[in-house]
Coordinates of C-alpha atoms and ligand atoms in Angstrom, one line a residue:
Chain O
M1 CA -0.1 30.5 -30.5
S2 CA 2.4 31.0 -33.3
A3 CA 2.8 27.3 -33.9
V4 CA 2.0 26.2 -37.4
E5 CA -0.9 23.8 -37.5
N6 CA 1.1 20.7 -38.4
A7 CA 3.7 21.5 -35.7
L8 CA 1.1 21.0 -32.9
P9 CA 1.9 18.2 -30.5
Q10 CA -0.2 15.1 -31.2
F11 CA -1.8 12.3 -29.1
S12 CA -0.5 8.8 -29.8
E13 CA -2.8 6.4 -31.7
V14 CA -3.4 4.4 -28.5
R15 CA -4.5 7.6 -26.8
L16 CA -6.8 8.6 -29.6
E17 CA -8.4 5.2 -29.4
E18 CA -8.8 5.6 -25.6
I19 CA -10.4 9.0 -26.2
R20 CA -12.9 7.7 -28.8
A21 CA -14.0 5.0 -26.3
L22 CA -14.3 7.6 -23.6
I23 CA -16.5 9.9 -25.7
A24 CA -18.9 7.0 -26.3
R25 CA -19.5 6.8 -22.5
Y26 CA -21.1 10.3 -22.3
P27 CA -24.3 11.9 -23.8
H28 CA -22.1 14.6 -25.3
P29 CA -18.4 14.6 -26.3
R30 CA -17.8 17.8 -24.3
S31 CA -18.0 15.7 -21.1
A32 CA -14.7 14.1 -22.1
L33 CA -12.8 17.4 -21.7
L34 CA -11.6 17.0 -18.2
P35 CA -10.4 13.4 -18.7
V36 CA -8.7 14.3 -22.0
L37 CA -6.9 17.3 -20.3
H38 CA -5.7 14.9 -17.6
M39 CA -4.3 12.6 -20.4
A40 CA -2.7 15.5 -22.1
Q41 CA -1.0 16.7 -19.0
E42 CA 0.2 13.2 -18.3
D43 CA 1.6 12.8 -21.9
F44 CA 3.1 16.3 -22.4
G45 CA 3.9 17.3 -18.8
Y46 CA 1.9 20.5 -18.8
L47 CA -0.8 22.2 -20.8
S48 CA 1.0 24.6 -23.1
M49 CA -1.1 26.7 -25.5
D50 CA -0.2 24.3 -28.3
V51 CA -1.5 21.3 -26.3
Q52 CA -4.7 23.2 -25.4
T53 CA -5.2 24.0 -29.1
M54 CA -4.7 20.4 -30.0
V55 CA -7.2 19.2 -27.3
A56 CA -9.7 21.7 -28.6
K57 CA -9.3 20.3 -32.1
T58 CA -9.5 16.7 -30.9
L59 CA -12.8 17.3 -29.2
D60 CA -14.1 19.8 -31.7
L61 CA -14.4 22.5 -29.1
H62 CA -13.6 26.2 -29.3
L63 CA -10.2 27.0 -27.8
M64 CA -12.0 29.3 -25.3
A65 CA -14.0 26.4 -24.0
V66 CA -10.8 24.6 -23.2
R67 CA -9.0 27.6 -21.8
E68 CA -11.8 28.4 -19.3
V69 CA -11.6 24.9 -18.0
V70 CA -7.8 24.8 -17.8
T71 CA -7.7 28.1 -15.9
F72 CA -10.6 27.1 -13.5
Y73 CA -9.2 23.9 -12.2
T74 CA -6.1 23.9 -9.9
M75 CA -4.7 20.6 -11.1
F76 CA -4.2 21.8 -14.6
R77 CA -0.8 23.4 -15.1
E78 CA 0.1 25.8 -17.9
K79 CA 3.7 25.8 -17.0
P80 CA 6.2 23.0 -16.4
C81 CA 7.1 22.0 -12.9
G82 CA 9.9 20.0 -11.3
T83 CA 10.4 16.3 -11.9
Y84 CA 9.0 15.9 -8.4
L85 CA 6.0 18.1 -7.5
L86 CA 5.8 18.3 -3.7
E87 CA 2.3 19.5 -2.7
V88 CA 1.8 19.9 1.0
C89 CA -1.7 20.2 2.3
T90 CA -1.8 23.1 4.7
N91 CA -5.5 23.1 5.4
A92 CA -6.9 22.8 9.0
G93 CA -6.2 19.1 9.8
C94 CA -2.7 19.2 8.5
M95 CA -2.0 22.7 9.9
L96 CA -2.9 21.5 13.4
N97 CA -0.3 18.8 12.9
G98 CA 2.7 20.7 11.7
A99 CA 2.1 21.3 8.0
D100 CA 3.4 24.9 8.1
D101 CA 6.7 23.8 9.7
L102 CA 7.0 21.2 7.0
V103 CA 6.6 23.7 4.2
R104 CA 9.1 26.0 5.8
H105 CA 11.6 23.1 6.1
L106 CA 11.1 22.1 2.5
C107 CA 11.6 25.7 1.2
D108 CA 14.6 26.3 3.4
S109 CA 16.4 23.0 2.5
L110 CA 15.6 23.4 -1.2
D111 CA 16.3 27.1 -1.1
I112 CA 13.1 28.0 -3.0
K113 CA 9.8 29.7 -2.2
V114 CA 6.4 28.1 -2.4
G115 CA 5.5 27.8 -6.0
Q116 CA 9.1 27.7 -7.2
T117 CA 11.2 25.0 -8.8
T118 CA 14.8 24.2 -7.9
D119 CA 17.4 25.3 -10.4
D120 CA 18.2 21.7 -11.4
G121 CA 14.5 21.3 -12.3
M122 CA 14.1 18.5 -9.8
F123 CA 11.7 19.8 -7.2
T124 CA 8.7 22.1 -7.0
V125 CA 7.1 23.0 -3.7
A126 CA 3.4 23.9 -3.5
E127 CA 0.7 24.3 -0.9
V128 CA -2.6 22.6 -1.7
E129 CA -6.1 22.6 -0.2
C130 CA -7.4 19.7 2.0
A131 CA -6.3 16.5 0.3
G132 CA -9.1 14.5 2.0
A133 CA -6.7 12.3 4.0
C134 CA -6.6 14.2 7.3
A135 CA -6.1 11.1 9.4
G136 CA -2.6 11.0 7.8
A137 CA -1.8 14.7 8.6
P138 CA 0.4 16.2 7.4
V139 CA -0.2 14.9 3.9
V140 CA 2.2 15.5 1.0
Q141 CA 1.2 14.6 -2.5
I142 CA 4.2 13.8 -4.6
N143 CA 3.3 13.6 -8.3
N144 CA -0.3 12.5 -7.5
A145 CA 0.7 9.8 -4.9
Y146 CA -0.3 10.4 -1.3
H147 CA 2.4 10.3 1.4
E148 CA 0.8 10.5 4.9
K149 CA 2.2 11.5 8.3
M150 CA 5.1 13.2 6.8
D151 CA 7.8 15.1 8.7
A152 CA 11.1 16.8 8.0
A153 CA 13.1 13.6 8.3
H154 CA 10.9 11.7 5.9
M155 CA 11.0 14.4 3.3
D156 CA 14.8 14.8 3.6
A157 CA 15.1 11.1 3.0
F158 CA 12.8 11.3 0.0
I159 CA 14.7 14.2 -1.5
A160 CA 18.1 12.5 -0.9
D161 CA 16.8 9.4 -2.5
A162 CA 15.4 11.2 -5.5
R163 CA 18.6 13.1 -6.0
E164 CA 20.5 9.8 -6.0
K165 CA 18.3 8.4 -8.6
G166 CA 18.6 11.5 -10.7
G167 CA 15.8 12.7 -12.9
E168 CA 13.8 9.5 -13.0
K169 CA 10.5 9.5 -11.1
Chain H
M1 CA -21.7 -10.1 7.6
I2 CA -24.1 -7.5 8.8
P3 CA -26.5 -8.9 11.5
S4 CA -30.2 -8.9 10.8
D5 CA -30.9 -7.9 14.4
P6 CA -30.6 -4.1 14.3
K7 CA -29.4 -4.0 17.9
K8 CA -26.4 -6.0 17.0
V9 CA -25.3 -3.9 14.1
T10 CA -21.8 -2.3 14.6
K11 CA -21.0 -1.5 11.0
I12 CA -22.7 -1.0 7.7
C13 CA -20.4 0.7 5.1
F14 CA -17.3 -0.5 6.8
D15 CA -18.5 -4.1 7.4
R16 CA -15.9 -5.6 5.0
I17 CA -13.3 -2.9 5.4
D18 CA -10.7 -5.0 7.2
I19 CA -10.8 -8.0 4.9
P20 CA -7.7 -8.1 2.9
D21 CA -7.9 -8.5 -0.9
Q22 CA -11.4 -7.2 -0.8
L23 CA -10.7 -5.3 -4.0
K24 CA -10.9 -8.6 -5.9
L25 CA -14.4 -9.4 -7.0
S26 CA -14.1 -13.1 -5.9
V27 CA -13.1 -12.2 -2.4
A28 CA -15.8 -9.5 -2.1
R29 CA -18.4 -12.0 -3.3
E30 CA -17.3 -14.6 -0.8
N31 CA -18.0 -11.9 1.8
G32 CA -21.4 -11.1 0.7
A33 CA -21.0 -8.5 -2.1
Y34 CA -23.7 -8.7 -4.8
K35 CA -25.4 -11.5 -2.9
F36 CA -28.8 -9.8 -2.7
L37 CA -28.5 -8.1 -6.1
P38 CA -30.3 -10.8 -8.1
T39 CA -33.2 -10.7 -5.7
V40 CA -33.5 -6.9 -6.1
L41 CA -33.3 -7.1 -9.9
E42 CA -35.8 -10.0 -10.1
K43 CA -38.3 -9.5 -7.3
F44 CA -38.3 -5.8 -6.5
D45 CA -39.9 -2.9 -8.4
A46 CA -39.0 0.7 -8.4
D47 CA -41.7 1.8 -6.0
Q48 CA -40.9 -0.9 -3.6
I49 CA -37.3 0.1 -3.5
I50 CA -38.0 3.8 -3.0
D51 CA -40.5 2.9 -0.3
E52 CA -37.9 0.8 1.6
V53 CA -35.4 3.7 1.3
K54 CA -38.0 6.1 2.6
T55 CA -38.9 3.8 5.5
S56 CA -35.2 3.4 6.3
G57 CA -35.0 7.1 7.2
L58 CA -31.7 7.3 5.4
R59 CA -30.6 11.0 5.0
G60 CA -27.9 12.1 2.6
R61 CA -24.4 11.6 3.9
G62 CA -22.8 14.3 1.7
G63 CA -23.6 17.2 4.0
A64 CA -27.1 18.5 3.6
G65 CA -28.9 15.5 5.2
F66 CA -31.7 15.4 2.7
P67 CA -33.9 12.2 2.9
T68 CA -32.7 9.9 0.2
G69 CA -36.0 8.1 -0.5
L70 CA -37.8 11.5 -0.9
K71 CA -35.1 12.7 -3.3
W72 CA -35.6 9.6 -5.4
S73 CA -39.3 10.0 -5.4
F74 CA -39.0 13.5 -7.1
V75 CA -37.6 12.0 -10.3
P76 CA -40.3 12.2 -13.0
R77 CA -40.9 9.0 -15.0
N78 CA -41.7 8.6 -18.6
T79 CA -40.4 12.0 -19.6
G80 CA -38.9 10.5 -22.8
K81 CA -35.5 11.6 -21.5
P82 CA -32.9 9.4 -19.9
T83 CA -32.4 9.6 -16.1
Y84 CA -28.8 9.8 -14.8
L85 CA -27.2 8.8 -11.5
L86 CA -24.1 10.7 -10.4
C87 CA -22.2 9.6 -7.4
N88 CA -20.6 12.5 -5.6
A89 CA -17.1 11.4 -4.7
D90 CA -15.6 14.8 -4.7
E91 CA -14.9 14.7 -1.0
G92 CA -13.6 18.2 -0.8
E93 CA -15.0 19.5 2.5
P94 CA -11.9 20.1 4.7
G95 CA -11.7 17.4 7.3
T96 CA -13.7 14.8 5.3
F97 CA -11.9 11.6 4.2
K98 CA -14.5 8.8 4.6
D99 CA -15.6 8.2 1.0
R100 CA -11.9 7.6 0.1
D101 CA -11.8 4.6 2.4
I102 CA -15.0 3.1 1.0
M103 CA -13.7 3.5 -2.5
R104 CA -10.1 2.2 -1.9
F105 CA -11.0 -0.6 0.5
D106 CA -14.5 -1.8 -0.7
P107 CA -15.2 -0.5 -4.2
H108 CA -17.7 -3.3 -4.9
L109 CA -20.0 -2.0 -2.1
L110 CA -20.3 1.4 -3.9
I111 CA -20.8 -0.3 -7.2
E112 CA -23.5 -2.6 -5.9
G113 CA -25.3 0.4 -4.2
M114 CA -25.2 2.2 -7.5
I115 CA -26.6 -0.7 -9.5
M116 CA -29.5 -0.9 -7.0
A117 CA -30.1 2.8 -7.0
G118 CA -29.8 2.9 -10.8
F119 CA -32.4 0.1 -11.1
A120 CA -34.8 1.9 -8.8
L121 CA -34.5 5.1 -10.8
G122 CA -34.5 3.6 -14.3
V123 CA -30.9 4.7 -14.9
H124 CA -28.8 3.2 -17.7
D125 CA -25.8 5.5 -17.5
A126 CA -24.2 6.3 -14.1
Y127 CA -21.0 8.1 -13.2
I128 CA -18.8 8.4 -10.2
Y129 CA -17.4 12.0 -10.1
I130 CA -14.2 11.6 -8.0
R131 CA -11.9 14.4 -7.0
G132 CA -8.9 14.5 -9.3
E133 CA -6.4 14.0 -6.5
F134 CA -7.8 10.6 -5.7
L135 CA -5.9 8.9 -8.6
H136 CA -5.2 5.8 -6.7
E137 CA -8.9 5.5 -5.7
A138 CA -10.0 6.1 -9.3
N139 CA -7.7 3.3 -10.4
V140 CA -9.0 0.9 -7.8
L141 CA -12.6 1.7 -8.9
N142 CA -11.8 1.2 -12.5
E143 CA -10.3 -2.2 -11.9
A144 CA -13.3 -3.2 -9.8
I145 CA -15.7 -1.9 -12.5
A146 CA -13.8 -3.9 -15.1
E147 CA -14.2 -7.1 -13.0
A148 CA -17.9 -6.3 -12.5
Y149 CA -18.4 -5.9 -16.2
A150 CA -16.6 -9.2 -16.9
A151 CA -19.0 -10.9 -14.4
N152 CA -22.0 -9.2 -16.1
L153 CA -22.8 -7.2 -12.9
L154 CA -22.6 -4.1 -15.1
G155 CA -23.3 -3.5 -18.7
D156 CA -26.1 -5.0 -20.8
K157 CA -28.7 -7.3 -19.4
I158 CA -27.2 -7.5 -15.9
L159 CA -27.1 -11.1 -14.6
G160 CA -29.4 -12.1 -17.4
T161 CA -32.2 -9.7 -16.5
D162 CA -33.6 -6.9 -18.7
Y163 CA -31.8 -4.3 -16.8
S164 CA -28.7 -2.6 -18.2
M165 CA -26.5 0.0 -16.6
H166 CA -23.1 1.4 -17.6
L167 CA -20.8 2.9 -15.0
T168 CA -18.0 5.4 -15.6
V169 CA -15.4 6.9 -13.3
H170 CA -15.0 10.7 -14.0
R171 CA -12.1 12.5 -12.4
G172 CA -12.4 16.1 -11.3
A173 CA -9.4 18.4 -11.4
G174 CA -9.1 20.2 -8.1
A175 CA -12.0 22.5 -7.4
Y176 CA -13.9 22.3 -4.0
I177 CA -16.9 23.9 -5.5
C178 CA -17.5 20.8 -7.8
G179 CA -18.7 18.9 -4.7
E180 CA -21.8 21.2 -4.8
E181 CA -24.3 19.1 -6.9
T182 CA -25.1 21.5 -9.6
A183 CA -21.4 22.6 -10.0
L184 CA -20.6 18.9 -10.2
I185 CA -23.1 18.6 -13.1
E186 CA -21.5 21.6 -14.9
S187 CA -18.1 20.0 -14.4
I188 CA -19.1 16.6 -15.8
E189 CA -20.5 18.5 -18.8
G190 CA -16.9 19.7 -19.4
K191 CA -17.3 23.2 -18.1
P192 CA -16.0 25.2 -15.1
G193 CA -17.8 24.2 -12.0
R194 CA -20.2 27.1 -11.4
P195 CA -23.3 26.2 -9.5
R196 CA -26.7 26.6 -11.2
F197 CA -29.7 28.3 -9.8
K198 CA -32.2 26.0 -8.2
P199 CA -35.0 25.3 -9.1
P200 CA -35.1 23.5 -11.3
F201 CA -33.6 20.9 -9.1
P202 CA -31.3 18.2 -10.6
A203 CA -34.1 15.6 -10.1
I204 CA -36.0 17.4 -12.8
E205 CA -33.3 19.0 -14.9
G206 CA -29.7 18.0 -14.2
F207 CA -27.1 16.4 -16.4
Y208 CA -27.6 17.7 -19.9
R209 CA -31.0 19.0 -18.7
C210 CA -32.2 15.4 -18.0
P211 CA -33.6 14.1 -14.6
T212 CA -30.5 13.4 -12.5
V213 CA -29.9 12.1 -9.0
V214 CA -26.8 13.1 -7.2
N215 CA -25.9 11.1 -4.1
N216 CA -22.8 10.8 -1.9
V217 CA -20.6 7.7 -1.8
E218 CA -21.6 6.8 1.8
T219 CA -25.3 7.3 1.0
L220 CA -25.2 4.9 -2.0
S221 CA -23.0 2.4 -0.1
T222 CA -25.8 2.1 2.5
I223 CA -28.4 1.0 0.0
P224 CA -27.4 -2.7 -0.3
A225 CA -27.8 -3.3 3.5
I226 CA -31.2 -1.4 3.5
L227 CA -32.6 -3.5 0.7
E228 CA -31.3 -6.8 2.1
H229 CA -32.5 -6.2 5.7
G230 CA -35.4 -3.8 5.0
G231 CA -36.1 -0.2 5.7
A232 CA -37.5 -0.9 9.1
W233 CA -34.3 -2.6 10.1
H234 CA -32.3 0.5 9.2
A235 CA -34.8 2.7 11.0
A236 CA -34.3 0.8 14.2
I237 CA -30.6 1.7 14.3
G238 CA -29.6 5.1 15.7
K239 CA -32.2 7.6 16.7
P240 CA -35.6 8.6 15.3
N241 CA -35.3 11.0 12.3
N242 CA -31.5 10.3 12.5
T243 CA -31.3 6.7 11.7
G244 CA -28.5 4.3 10.9
M245 CA -24.8 4.3 11.3
K246 CA -22.6 7.2 10.3
I247 CA -18.9 7.4 9.4
F248 CA -17.1 10.2 11.3
S249 CA -13.7 11.4 10.0
V250 CA -11.9 12.6 13.0
S251 CA -8.8 14.8 12.6
G252 CA -6.8 17.4 14.4
H253 CA -5.5 17.1 17.9
V254 CA -6.7 13.6 18.8
N255 CA -4.4 10.7 19.5
R256 CA -5.9 8.3 17.0
P257 CA -7.3 10.3 14.0
G258 CA -9.3 8.2 11.6
N259 CA -12.6 7.1 10.3
Y260 CA -15.1 5.6 12.8
E261 CA -18.4 4.2 11.9
V262 CA -20.8 4.5 14.9
P263 CA -24.5 4.5 15.5
M264 CA -26.2 7.9 15.1
G265 CA -26.6 9.3 18.6
T266 CA -23.2 8.3 19.9
T267 CA -21.9 11.3 21.9
M268 CA -19.1 13.5 20.7
R269 CA -17.2 12.6 23.9
T270 CA -17.5 8.9 23.3
L271 CA -16.2 9.4 19.7
I272 CA -13.2 11.4 20.8
E273 CA -12.3 9.7 24.0
E274 CA -13.2 6.0 23.4
H275 CA -12.6 5.7 19.7
C276 CA -9.9 8.3 19.1
G277 CA -7.9 7.9 22.3
G278 CA -8.6 11.4 23.6
L279 CA -6.8 14.7 23.0
Q280 CA -3.1 15.3 22.4
H281 CA -3.0 17.9 25.2
G282 CA -5.4 18.5 28.1
T283 CA -8.7 16.9 28.8
V284 CA -11.3 19.1 27.1
P285 CA -11.2 20.4 23.6
K286 CA -11.0 24.1 22.9
V287 CA -13.0 23.9 19.7
I288 CA -14.7 21.1 17.8
I289 CA -15.8 21.7 14.2
P290 CA -18.4 18.9 14.0
G291 CA -19.3 18.5 10.3
G292 CA -16.5 19.8 8.1
S293 CA -14.9 23.3 8.0
S294 CA -18.2 24.9 6.8
T295 CA -20.1 24.1 10.0
P296 CA -20.2 26.4 13.0
W297 CA -17.8 25.6 15.8
I298 CA -19.0 24.1 19.1
L299 CA -17.1 24.3 22.4
A300 CA -16.6 22.0 25.4
E301 CA -20.1 22.8 26.8
H302 CA -21.4 20.6 24.0
Y303 CA -18.9 17.8 24.4
D304 CA -21.7 15.4 25.3
V305 CA -23.9 16.3 22.3
P306 CA -25.3 13.2 20.6
L307 CA -24.1 13.0 17.0
T308 CA -27.3 13.4 15.1
Y309 CA -28.5 16.0 12.6
D310 CA -31.1 17.3 15.1
D311 CA -28.9 17.4 18.2
L312 CA -26.1 19.3 16.4
A313 CA -28.6 21.7 15.0
K314 CA -29.8 22.3 18.6
A315 CA -26.2 22.9 19.6
G316 CA -26.0 25.6 16.9
S317 CA -24.1 23.7 14.3
M318 CA -24.6 20.9 11.8
L319 CA -23.7 17.2 11.3
G320 CA -22.5 18.1 7.8
S321 CA -20.4 15.4 6.2
G322 CA -19.4 14.0 9.6
A323 CA -15.9 15.5 9.5
V324 CA -14.9 16.3 13.1
I325 CA -11.9 18.6 13.4
V326 CA -10.7 18.7 17.0
M327 CA -8.6 21.5 18.5
D328 CA -7.1 21.2 21.9
E329 CA -5.8 24.0 24.2
T330 CA -2.7 24.5 22.0
A331 CA -4.7 25.6 18.9
D332 CA -4.3 29.2 17.5
V333 CA -7.9 29.8 16.6
V334 CA -7.1 33.0 14.7
A335 CA -4.5 31.2 12.6
V336 CA -7.0 28.4 11.8
T337 CA -9.7 30.9 10.8
R338 CA -7.2 32.7 8.5
R339 CA -6.2 29.4 6.9
L340 CA -9.9 28.5 6.3
A341 CA -10.5 32.0 5.0
H342 CA -7.7 31.4 2.5
F343 CA -9.4 28.2 1.4
Y344 CA -12.8 29.7 0.8
A345 CA -11.3 32.7 -1.1
H346 CA -9.3 30.4 -3.3
E347 CA -12.3 28.0 -3.9
S348 CA -15.0 30.6 -4.5
C349 CA -16.0 30.2 -8.1
G350 CA -16.5 33.9 -8.5
Q351 CA -19.9 34.1 -10.1
C352 CA -21.7 35.7 -7.1
T353 CA -20.4 39.0 -6.1
P354 CA -21.0 38.7 -2.3
C355 CA -19.0 35.5 -2.2
R356 CA -16.2 36.5 -4.6
E357 CA -15.7 39.9 -2.9
G358 CA -16.6 38.8 0.7
T359 CA -14.2 35.8 0.9
G360 CA -11.3 37.9 -0.4
W361 CA -12.1 40.7 2.1
I362 CA -12.3 38.3 5.0
E363 CA -9.0 36.7 4.0
R364 CA -7.2 40.0 3.8
V365 CA -8.6 41.3 7.1
I366 CA -8.1 38.2 9.2
T367 CA -4.5 37.9 7.8
R368 CA -3.8 41.4 9.0
V369 CA -5.3 40.6 12.4
E370 CA -3.2 37.4 12.7
N371 CA -0.1 39.4 11.9
G372 CA -0.8 42.0 14.6
Q373 CA -1.7 44.7 12.2
G374 CA -5.5 44.7 12.8
C375 CA -7.6 47.4 14.5
E376 CA -10.8 47.2 16.5
N377 CA -13.0 48.1 13.5
D378 CA -11.7 44.9 11.8
L379 CA -14.0 42.8 14.0
Q380 CA -17.0 44.7 12.6
V381 CA -15.7 44.3 9.1
L382 CA -15.3 40.6 9.5
N383 CA -18.7 40.2 11.0
D384 CA -20.4 42.4 8.3
A385 CA -18.7 40.7 5.4
S386 CA -19.7 37.3 6.7
V387 CA -23.3 38.2 7.5
H388 CA -23.8 39.9 4.2
M389 CA -22.6 37.0 2.0
A390 CA -24.3 34.1 3.9
G391 CA -27.6 33.1 2.3
R392 CA -27.2 35.7 -0.5
T393 CA -25.6 33.5 -3.1
I394 CA -26.5 30.8 -5.6
C395 CA -24.9 28.0 -3.5
A396 CA -23.9 27.4 0.2
L397 CA -20.2 28.0 -0.2
A398 CA -20.6 31.5 1.2
D399 CA -22.4 30.2 4.2
G400 CA -19.6 27.8 4.8
A401 CA -17.0 30.6 4.5
A402 CA -18.9 32.7 7.0
A403 CA -19.2 29.9 9.6
P404 CA -15.6 29.9 10.9
V405 CA -15.4 33.7 11.0
L406 CA -18.6 34.1 12.9
S407 CA -17.7 31.3 15.2
L408 CA -14.3 32.9 16.0
L409 CA -15.9 36.3 16.7
K410 CA -18.7 34.8 18.8
H411 CA -16.6 32.5 21.0
F412 CA -13.1 34.1 21.0
P413 CA -13.5 37.9 20.8
D414 CA -10.8 38.4 23.5
E415 CA -8.3 36.2 21.6
V416 CA -8.9 38.3 18.5
R417 CA -8.6 41.6 20.4
S418 CA -5.4 40.5 22.0
R419 CA -3.9 40.3 18.5
L420 CA -4.8 43.9 17.5
K421 CA -2.3 46.6 16.8
E422 CA -4.0 49.1 19.1
K423 CA -5.5 47.1 21.9
S424 CA -8.7 48.6 23.2
S425 CA -9.5 48.0 26.9
Ligands
LIG1 C1 -19.7 24.1 -1.5 C2 -20.3 22.7 -1.4 C3 -19.4 21.6 -1.5 C4 -19.9 20.3 -1.4 N1 -19.1 19.3 -1.4 C5 -19.6 18.0 -1.4 C6 -18.7 16.9 -1.5 O1 -17.5 17.0 -1.6 N2 -19.3 15.6 -1.4 C7 -20.6 15.4 -1.3 O2 -21.1 14.3 -1.3 N3 -21.5 16.5 -1.2 C8 -21.0 17.7 -1.2 N4 -21.8 18.8 -1.1 C9 -23.3 18.5 -1.0 C10 -23.9 18.3 -2.4 O3 -24.3 19.5 -2.9 C11 -25.2 17.4 -2.3 O4 -26.0 17.9 -1.3 C12 -24.9 15.9 -2.1 O5 -24.0 15.4 -3.0 C13 -26.2 15.1 -2.1 O6 -25.9 13.8 -1.8 P1 -26.6 13.1 -0.5 O7 -28.0 13.5 -0.5 O8 -26.4 11.7 -0.7 O9 -25.8 13.7 0.6 C14 -21.3 20.1 -1.2 C15 -22.2 21.2 -1.1 C16 -21.6 22.5 -1.2 C17 -22.6 23.7 -1.1

């Protein structure tokens, strides 16, 4: 919160143009808040207090109106996560098809607990609620892309491949 | 193409699902998309459309099963305010994954259904509220919408008529509660998704306090076939009061999990054995959750229940969203209940005390039971916490949270007792 006003992160001109077009689609600009937060998270990696302050200014909202939304919705992150966010669905359909074993395997092989990030900043493991893709159980979302019918071997291969490529997604 | 003889219908929403390249407007059009739309816009009026939908017997596919035509008829006209149409694509009920397939494989079906519904309701701005995790599906929809705009199927003066409608995809951000229609409205107003008191119902006061219709993806995707073939045609499919086809999302311990569109009234056994290739272990299921995790469990004694709203109600459960979660003899029902309890505790929006406190209590107690630390009194605590929150809150999330716990206690008390620290005889 200590950031000086002009030191706040800023959206690109292209983004601001996109946001103006978006606002025009709703009866009230406030409706653009969730989509704009998605954009901010995409552009800045996570929603720091500075980013939230900037979003509030962009949409002419009180900071509290932004904060209560950021903290309500699970997809919005206030802290950075690994280059690869591995989100395993552990709800009923996936649980009945080995999701808990998969989480255990990921945590053991990466030597972290659920919610933690590896020291090299590459991988974060998280459990998520029903992904709505239960025919592909167990489902792992990796940076917003669905990977279905996952098992330890698939995940090991993915991790090895990601390590080989280094930090790039 | 969907046959005009109702007896020959095998698919409605999934009619074009297997056609490759369906996402392209040209391919979708070759296969019948938007074919009947000009006739609707030029020859039908609002009352006629609403009457056809009433005649069709179509009931909402999002979970509550409310008659769609009746819902539409509640929308007041000439209020001086705009009317909005919101498509509920939040698909958050555990076990449900049907709307995703419509959106990613046949987005033009949903768009066409929304134009027709919007026309009947006098809507000029419509939105698809899609769960945030469905990024791919949102992208597919956006591309399809862009093509539809370019072909003047959306936007101003659609196909040269006087009707204009704009359509926007709006992504949620990971909150089950936003599937509840009034929470969805709060959310698309840029707020936390906390359900509103009803009445007023959204049809009267919804999005920015204007008349609003919220319908599920599958519901809206059924409209083009109903208008093309007629309400009576749709009413002749399935069973009386439970008409049409329904997509069932089957998951859990079956050999071929997936989405299956079958006529209403097909039995559970047929769905699981013929369509899904039977169970992974054994021949009879231990538990079936028939309509998403919020619906009461049924056991093998109801394996032959016809899949209709009414028959499942008679069996003590609900058709819900059509999400069938199957557990065979290997399932640990205490562990499943604990996992679902965690879900509801995490997803409770917290505004009603019975739900906020009750879901947390239940999670703590069932976790202790699962870990062998429970005592006999915990069964009573679980029962009381469930009974005391169901029906006592603004929305039905608490009822959904109570369902698995009460089902466990009713059907498997011995299994619960066998996990207790001090086993009573
Ligand atoms: C906690 C809760 C979650 C819900 N989630 C969904 C959902 O994800 N998708 C949906 O279509 N309906 C959901 N519903 C039902 C909606 O409130 C509403 O009944 C439905 O969108 C109406 O559309 P329909 O009449 O076409 O079914 C949910 C209801 C509750 C109480």
